[in-house]
Coordinates of C-alpha atoms and ligand atoms in Angstrom, one line a residue:
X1462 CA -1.5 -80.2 41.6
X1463 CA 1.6 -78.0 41.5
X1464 CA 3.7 -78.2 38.9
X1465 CA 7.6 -77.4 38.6
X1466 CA 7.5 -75.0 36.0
X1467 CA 10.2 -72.2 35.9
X1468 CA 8.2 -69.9 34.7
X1469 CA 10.4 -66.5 34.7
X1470 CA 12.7 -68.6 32.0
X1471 CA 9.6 -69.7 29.7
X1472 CA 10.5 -70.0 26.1
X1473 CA 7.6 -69.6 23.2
X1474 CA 7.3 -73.2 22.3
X1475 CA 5.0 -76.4 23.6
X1476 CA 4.8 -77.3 26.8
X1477 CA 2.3 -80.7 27.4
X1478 CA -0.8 -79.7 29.9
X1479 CA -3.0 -81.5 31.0
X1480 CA -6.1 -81.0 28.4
X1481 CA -7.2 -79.8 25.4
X1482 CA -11.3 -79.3 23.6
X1483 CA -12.5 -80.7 20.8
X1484 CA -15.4 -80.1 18.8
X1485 CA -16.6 -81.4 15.5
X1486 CA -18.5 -80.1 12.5
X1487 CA -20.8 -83.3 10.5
X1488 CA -24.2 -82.7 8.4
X1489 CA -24.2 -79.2 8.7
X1490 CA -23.8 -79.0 12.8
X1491 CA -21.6 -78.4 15.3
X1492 CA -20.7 -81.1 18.0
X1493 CA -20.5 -79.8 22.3
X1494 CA -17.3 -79.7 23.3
X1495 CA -15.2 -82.5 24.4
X1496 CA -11.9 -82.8 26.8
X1497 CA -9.2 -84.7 25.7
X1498 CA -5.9 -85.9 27.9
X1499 CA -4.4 -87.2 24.6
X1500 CA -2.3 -85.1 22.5
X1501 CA -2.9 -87.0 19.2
X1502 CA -5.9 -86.7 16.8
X1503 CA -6.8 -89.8 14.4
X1504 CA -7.3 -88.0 10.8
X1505 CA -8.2 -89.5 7.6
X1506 CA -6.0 -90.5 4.5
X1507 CA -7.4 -87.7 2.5
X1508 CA -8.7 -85.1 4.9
X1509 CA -8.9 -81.8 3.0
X1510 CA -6.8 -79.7 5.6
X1511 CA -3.6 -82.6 5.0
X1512 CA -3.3 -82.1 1.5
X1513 CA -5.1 -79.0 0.3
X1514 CA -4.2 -77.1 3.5
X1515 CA -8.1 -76.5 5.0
X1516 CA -6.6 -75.1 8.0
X1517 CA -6.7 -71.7 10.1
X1518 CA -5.8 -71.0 13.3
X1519 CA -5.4 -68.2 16.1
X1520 CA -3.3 -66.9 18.8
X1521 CA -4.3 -65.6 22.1
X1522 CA -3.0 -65.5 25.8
X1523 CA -4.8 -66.1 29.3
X1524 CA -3.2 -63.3 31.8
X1525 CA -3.1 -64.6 35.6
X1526 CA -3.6 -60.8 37.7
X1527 CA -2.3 -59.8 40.7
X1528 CA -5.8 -60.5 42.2
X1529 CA -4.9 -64.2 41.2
X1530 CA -8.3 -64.0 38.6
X1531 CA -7.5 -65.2 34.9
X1532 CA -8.0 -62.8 32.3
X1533 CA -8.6 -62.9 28.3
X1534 CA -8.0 -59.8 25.9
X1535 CA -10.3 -58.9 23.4
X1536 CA -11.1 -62.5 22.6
X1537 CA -14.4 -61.9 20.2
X1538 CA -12.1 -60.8 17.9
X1539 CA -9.7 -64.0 17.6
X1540 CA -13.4 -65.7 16.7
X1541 CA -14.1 -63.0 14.9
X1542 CA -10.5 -63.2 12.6
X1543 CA -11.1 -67.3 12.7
X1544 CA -14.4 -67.1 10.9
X1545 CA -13.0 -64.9 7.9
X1546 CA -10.4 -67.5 7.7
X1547 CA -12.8 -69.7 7.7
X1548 CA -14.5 -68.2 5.1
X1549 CA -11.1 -67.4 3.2
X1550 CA -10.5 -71.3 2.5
X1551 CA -14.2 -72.4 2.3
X1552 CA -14.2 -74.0 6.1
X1553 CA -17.5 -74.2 8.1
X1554 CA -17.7 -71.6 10.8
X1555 CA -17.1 -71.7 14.3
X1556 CA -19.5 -70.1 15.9
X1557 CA -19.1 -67.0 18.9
X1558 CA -20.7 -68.9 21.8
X1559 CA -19.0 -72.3 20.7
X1560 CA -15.4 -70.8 20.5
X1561 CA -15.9 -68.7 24.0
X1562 CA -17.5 -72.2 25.6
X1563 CA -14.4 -74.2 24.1
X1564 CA -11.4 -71.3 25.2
X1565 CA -13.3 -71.5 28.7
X1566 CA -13.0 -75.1 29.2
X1567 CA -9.1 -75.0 27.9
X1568 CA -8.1 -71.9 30.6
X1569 CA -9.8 -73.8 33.5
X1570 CA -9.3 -77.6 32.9
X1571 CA -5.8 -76.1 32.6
X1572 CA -6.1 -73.7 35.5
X1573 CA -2.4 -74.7 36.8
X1574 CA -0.5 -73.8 33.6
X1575 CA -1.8 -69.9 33.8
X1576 CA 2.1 -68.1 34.9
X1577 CA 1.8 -66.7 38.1
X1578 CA 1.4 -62.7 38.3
X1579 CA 4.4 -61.0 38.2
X1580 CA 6.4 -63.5 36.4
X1581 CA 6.0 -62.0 32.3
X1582 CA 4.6 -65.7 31.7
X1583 CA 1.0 -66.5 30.2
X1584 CA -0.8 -69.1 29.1
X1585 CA -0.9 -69.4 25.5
X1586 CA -3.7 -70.2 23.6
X1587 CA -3.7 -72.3 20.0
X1588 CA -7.3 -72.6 18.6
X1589 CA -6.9 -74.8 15.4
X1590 CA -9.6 -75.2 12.6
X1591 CA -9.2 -78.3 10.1
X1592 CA -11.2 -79.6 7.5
X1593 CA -11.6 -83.7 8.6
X1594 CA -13.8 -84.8 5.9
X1595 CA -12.1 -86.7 3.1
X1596 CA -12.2 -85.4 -0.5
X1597 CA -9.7 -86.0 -3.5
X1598 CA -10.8 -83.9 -5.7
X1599 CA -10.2 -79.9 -5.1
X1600 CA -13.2 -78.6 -3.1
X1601 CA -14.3 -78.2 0.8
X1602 CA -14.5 -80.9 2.9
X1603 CA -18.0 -81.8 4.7
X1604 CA -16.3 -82.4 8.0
X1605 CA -14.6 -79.9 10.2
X1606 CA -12.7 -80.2 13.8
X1607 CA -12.1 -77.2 16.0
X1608 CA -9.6 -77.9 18.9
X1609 CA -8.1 -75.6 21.0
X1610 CA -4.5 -76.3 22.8
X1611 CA -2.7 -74.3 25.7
X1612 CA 0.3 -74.2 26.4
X1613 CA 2.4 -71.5 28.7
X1614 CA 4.8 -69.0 27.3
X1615 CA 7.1 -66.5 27.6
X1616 CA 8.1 -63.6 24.8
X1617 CA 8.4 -65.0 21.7
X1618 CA 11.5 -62.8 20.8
X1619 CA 13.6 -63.8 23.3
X1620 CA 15.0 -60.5 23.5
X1621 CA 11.9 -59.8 25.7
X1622 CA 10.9 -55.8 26.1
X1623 CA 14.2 -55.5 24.7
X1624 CA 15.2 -54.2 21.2
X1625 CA 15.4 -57.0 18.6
X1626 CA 17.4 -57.3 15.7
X1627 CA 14.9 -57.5 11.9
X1628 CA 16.5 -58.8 7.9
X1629 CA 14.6 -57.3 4.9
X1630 CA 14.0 -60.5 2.8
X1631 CA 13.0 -59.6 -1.1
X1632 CA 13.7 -63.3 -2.4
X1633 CA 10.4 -64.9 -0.8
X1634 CA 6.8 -64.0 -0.3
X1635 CA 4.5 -64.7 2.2
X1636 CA 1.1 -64.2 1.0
X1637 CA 0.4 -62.7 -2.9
X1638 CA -2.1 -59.1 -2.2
X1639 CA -5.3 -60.8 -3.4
X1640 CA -4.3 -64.0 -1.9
X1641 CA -4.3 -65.3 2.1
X1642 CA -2.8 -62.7 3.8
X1643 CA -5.7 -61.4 5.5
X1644 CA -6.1 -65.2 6.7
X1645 CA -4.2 -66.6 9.5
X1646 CA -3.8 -69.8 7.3
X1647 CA -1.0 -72.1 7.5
X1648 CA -0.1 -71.5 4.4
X1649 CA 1.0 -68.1 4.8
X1650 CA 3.6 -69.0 7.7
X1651 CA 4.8 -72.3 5.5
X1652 CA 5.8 -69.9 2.6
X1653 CA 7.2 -67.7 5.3
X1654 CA 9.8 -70.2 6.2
X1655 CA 12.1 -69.6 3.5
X1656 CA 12.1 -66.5 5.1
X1657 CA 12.5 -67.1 8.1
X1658 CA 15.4 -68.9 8.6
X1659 CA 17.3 -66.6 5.8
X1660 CA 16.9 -64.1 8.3
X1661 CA 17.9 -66.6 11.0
X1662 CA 21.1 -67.5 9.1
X1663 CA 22.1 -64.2 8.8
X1664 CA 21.9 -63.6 12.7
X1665 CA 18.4 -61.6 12.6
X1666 CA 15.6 -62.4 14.8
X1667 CA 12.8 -62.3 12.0
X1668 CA 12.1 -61.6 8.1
X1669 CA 10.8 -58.2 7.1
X1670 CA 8.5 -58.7 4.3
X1671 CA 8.1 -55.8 1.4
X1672 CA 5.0 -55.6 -0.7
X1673 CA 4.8 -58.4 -3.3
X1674 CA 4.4 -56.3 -6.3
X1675 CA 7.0 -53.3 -6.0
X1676 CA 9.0 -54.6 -3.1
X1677 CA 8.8 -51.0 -1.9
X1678 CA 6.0 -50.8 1.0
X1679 CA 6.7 -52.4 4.5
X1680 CA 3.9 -55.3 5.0
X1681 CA 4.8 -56.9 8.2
X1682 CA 7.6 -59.1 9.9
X1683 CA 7.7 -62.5 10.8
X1684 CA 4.3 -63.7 12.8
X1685 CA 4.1 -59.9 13.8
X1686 CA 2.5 -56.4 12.5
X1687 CA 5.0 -53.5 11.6
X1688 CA 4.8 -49.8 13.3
X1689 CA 6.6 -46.9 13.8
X1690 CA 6.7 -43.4 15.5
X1691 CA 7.2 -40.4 14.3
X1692 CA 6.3 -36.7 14.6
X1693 CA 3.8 -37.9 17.5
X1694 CA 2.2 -40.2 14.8
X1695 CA 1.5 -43.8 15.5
X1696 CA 2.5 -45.4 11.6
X1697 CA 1.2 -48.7 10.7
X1698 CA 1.3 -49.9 6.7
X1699 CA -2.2 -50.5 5.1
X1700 CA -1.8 -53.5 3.0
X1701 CA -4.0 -56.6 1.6
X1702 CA -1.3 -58.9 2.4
X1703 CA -0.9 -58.8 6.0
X1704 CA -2.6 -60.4 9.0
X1705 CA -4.7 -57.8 10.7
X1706 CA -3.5 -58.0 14.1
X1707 CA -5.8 -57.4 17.2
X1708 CA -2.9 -56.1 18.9
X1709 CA -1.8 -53.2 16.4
X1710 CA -5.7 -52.7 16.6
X1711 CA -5.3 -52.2 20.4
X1712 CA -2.4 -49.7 20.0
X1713 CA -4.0 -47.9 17.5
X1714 CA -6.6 -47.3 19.7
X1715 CA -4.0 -46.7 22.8
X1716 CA -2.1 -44.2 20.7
X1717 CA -5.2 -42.0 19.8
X1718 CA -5.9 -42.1 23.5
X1719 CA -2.6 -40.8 24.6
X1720 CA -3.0 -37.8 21.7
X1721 CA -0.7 -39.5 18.6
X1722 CA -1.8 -39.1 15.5
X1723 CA -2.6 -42.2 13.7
X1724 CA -1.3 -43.1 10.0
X1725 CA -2.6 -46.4 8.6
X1726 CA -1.3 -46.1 5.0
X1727 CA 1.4 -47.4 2.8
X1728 CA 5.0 -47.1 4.6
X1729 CA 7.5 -46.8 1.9
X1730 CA 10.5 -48.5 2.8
X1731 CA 12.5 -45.0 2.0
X1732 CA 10.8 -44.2 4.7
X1733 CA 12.9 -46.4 7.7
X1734 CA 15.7 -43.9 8.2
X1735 CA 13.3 -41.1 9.6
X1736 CA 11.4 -43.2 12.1
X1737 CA 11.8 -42.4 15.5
X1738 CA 11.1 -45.8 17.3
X1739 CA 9.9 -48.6 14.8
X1740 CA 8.6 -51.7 16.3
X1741 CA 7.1 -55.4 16.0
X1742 CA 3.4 -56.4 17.4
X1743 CA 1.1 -59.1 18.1
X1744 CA -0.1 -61.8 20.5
X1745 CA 3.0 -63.4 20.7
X1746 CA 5.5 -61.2 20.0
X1747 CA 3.9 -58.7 22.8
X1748 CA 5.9 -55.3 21.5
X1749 CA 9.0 -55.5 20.0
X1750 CA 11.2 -53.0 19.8
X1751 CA 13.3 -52.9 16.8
X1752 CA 16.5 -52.1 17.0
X1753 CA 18.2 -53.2 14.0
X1754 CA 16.7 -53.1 10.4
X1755 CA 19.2 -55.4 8.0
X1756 CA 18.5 -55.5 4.3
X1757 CA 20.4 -58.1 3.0
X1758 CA 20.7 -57.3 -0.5
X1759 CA 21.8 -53.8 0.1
X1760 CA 24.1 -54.7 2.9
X1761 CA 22.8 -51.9 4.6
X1762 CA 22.1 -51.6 8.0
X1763 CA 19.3 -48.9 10.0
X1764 CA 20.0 -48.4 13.8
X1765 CA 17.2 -47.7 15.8
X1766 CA 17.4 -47.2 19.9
X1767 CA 20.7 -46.0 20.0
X1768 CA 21.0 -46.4 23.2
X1769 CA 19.7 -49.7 23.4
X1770 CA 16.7 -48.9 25.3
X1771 CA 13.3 -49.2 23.7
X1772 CA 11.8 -45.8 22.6
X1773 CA 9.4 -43.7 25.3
X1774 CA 6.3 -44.0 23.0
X1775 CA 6.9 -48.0 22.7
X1776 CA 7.3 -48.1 26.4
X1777 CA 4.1 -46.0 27.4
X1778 CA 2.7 -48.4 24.6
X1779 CA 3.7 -51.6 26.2
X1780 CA 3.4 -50.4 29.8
X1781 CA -0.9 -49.2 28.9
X1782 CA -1.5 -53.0 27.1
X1783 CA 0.4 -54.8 29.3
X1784 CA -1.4 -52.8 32.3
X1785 CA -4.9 -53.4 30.7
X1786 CA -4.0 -57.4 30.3
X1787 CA -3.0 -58.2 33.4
X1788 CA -5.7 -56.3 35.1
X1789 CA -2.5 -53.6 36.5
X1790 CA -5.0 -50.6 35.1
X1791 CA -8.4 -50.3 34.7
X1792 CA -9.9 -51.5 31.7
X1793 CA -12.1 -48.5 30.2
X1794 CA -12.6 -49.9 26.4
X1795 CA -14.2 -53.5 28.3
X1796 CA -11.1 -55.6 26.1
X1797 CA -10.9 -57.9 28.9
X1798 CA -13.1 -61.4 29.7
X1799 CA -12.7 -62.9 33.2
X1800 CA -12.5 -66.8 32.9
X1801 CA -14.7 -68.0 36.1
Ligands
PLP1385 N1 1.0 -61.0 11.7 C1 1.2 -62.3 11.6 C2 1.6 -62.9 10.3 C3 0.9 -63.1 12.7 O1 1.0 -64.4 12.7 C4 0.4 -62.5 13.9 C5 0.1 -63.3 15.1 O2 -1.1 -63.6 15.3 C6 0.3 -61.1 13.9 C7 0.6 -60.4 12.8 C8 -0.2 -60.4 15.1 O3 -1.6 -60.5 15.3 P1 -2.3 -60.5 16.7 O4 -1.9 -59.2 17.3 O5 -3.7 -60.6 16.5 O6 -1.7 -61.6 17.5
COI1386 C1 0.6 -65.1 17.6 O1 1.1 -64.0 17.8 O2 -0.3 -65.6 18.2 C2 1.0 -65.9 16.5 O3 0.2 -66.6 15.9 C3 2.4 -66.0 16.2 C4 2.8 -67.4 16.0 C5 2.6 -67.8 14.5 C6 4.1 -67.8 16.5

């Protein structure tokens, strides 16, 4: 069945489909997957993830070629990153084959939600990780679910490939250095709400979080990782408080390919003013370029692509993933899963 999607005018937010998978963790075991039509779950009173926040999830995208075949990017490591969150808050893992047998069933029993080629639209992926089992006292549950959702998108800044428009905040944290930061946790993005719309009231498009401690080194901003350019070097902070990001792991490896120099270290915030291009990335926020950095305390303001066009190394950047996702360029580091 067709559907009457506009898909060139997508936002990033929920759109219903027609299915999502569920599978369920009980004496030890995992469940097969199931397909659900209904987009409610029935949870106990005193399920672990409700009130001490047993929950991780991840983010990945189905890419629709021009060759019409449905593509995923690098998807062993979204299991890979939801089995240490797992492990980060004490949840029973979800096992390789399970999560690739579950994100297979979502992409095709949702086969008409993948964006057509050729319309910057995919189909976003939401696999979710809860602890079901009901405790009251402060330890694991027994009893896990793992469902995975889809929904199609389009950029999550809605700037697009377009330069967007960052506020330092210094008043809130989003994850402490020995904490959940390396978790994607839902935690970390409830503290990041103060954040969040702090930077929203002021007219930016996301937060920029500073290291916890010294409020000195970049960590990352928003629901995205931080890098910059500079001197032919791809810069990227080295922190214990931020999400490691599959797709800053892809550039990294893109950059060194093209002959950049790559710098994972501390990026002192000093620093800004003599980046060349400086930019936001992940799943959802694709590249970002940044064009604006705003730190509200110092009521200073940093201008980056002056002439409002993103940067040539972001571009060549964005142009190689983007070619390598939707199947536009070959594929030579095998990154990409066919769904069939
Ligand atoms: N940082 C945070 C806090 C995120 O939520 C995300 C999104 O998943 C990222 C970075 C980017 O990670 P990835 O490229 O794996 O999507
Ligand atoms: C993603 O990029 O997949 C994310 O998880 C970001 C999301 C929190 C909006």
């Amino acid at each position: 069945m067709e559907t009457n999607i506009d898909w060139k005018n997508l936002p990033f937010g929920y759109l219903k489909t027609d299915f999502n998978i569920r599978a369920y963790y009980k004496n030890g075991q995992w469940s097969k997957p199931e397909i659900s039509s209904d987009e409610h779950m029935p949870i106990h009173i005193a399920a672990t993830c409700l009130h001490y926040g047993q929950e991780a999830f991840e983010g990945m995208k189905a890419y629709r070629g021009k060759d019409g075949k449905i593509r995923l990017f690098r998807w062993d490591e979204n299991a890979h990153r939801l089995q240490h969150s797992a492990r980060g808050v004490m949840m029973a893992e979800v096992p390789d084959d399970l999560f690739i047998e579950c994100v297979t069933l979502a992409v095709k029993k949702n086969e008409r939600f993948v964006p057509p080629y050729g319309t910057g639209a995919s189909l976003y992926l939401r696999p979710l990780l809860i602890g079901t089992g009901a405790e009251v006292g402060v330890k694991p549950a027994s009893e896990y679910t793992f469902m995975i959702f889809v929904t199609p998108v389009g950029p999550y800044f809605k700037e697009g490939f377009n330069p967007v428009k960052i506020a330092v905040v210094r008043d809130s944290d989003r994850a402490a250095p020995q904490g959940t930061g390396t978790f994607k946790v839902g935690g970390n993005y409830a503290a990041s709400l103060r954040g969040v719309i702090k930077a929203h009231k002021a007219g930016y498009g996301a937060p920029m979080y500073l290291d916890c401690v010294h409020k000195q080194f970049v960590d990352e901003i928003g629901a995205a990782n931080f890098f910059a350019i500079k001197d032919n070097t791809y810069i990227t902070p080295k922190s214990e408080s931020i999400l490691p990001s599959i797709t800053n792991k892809s550039l990294v490896h893109l950059a060194e390919q093209m002959g950049l120099k790559v710098e994972r270290r501390p990026v002192d915030f000093n620093e800004i003013n003599s980046f060349e291009e400086v930019g936001a990335c992940g799943t959802a926020a694709i590249i970002s370029p940044i064009g604006e950095i705003y730190d509200i305390d110092k009521e200073t303001t940093y201008k980056f692509c002056k002439d409002g066009k993103p940067g040539p190394i972001s571009t060549k950047l964005y142009e190689t993933l983007l070619g390598i996702q939707f199947g536009d360029i070959p594929d030579p580091y095998g990154w990409v899963t066919f769904v069939e």
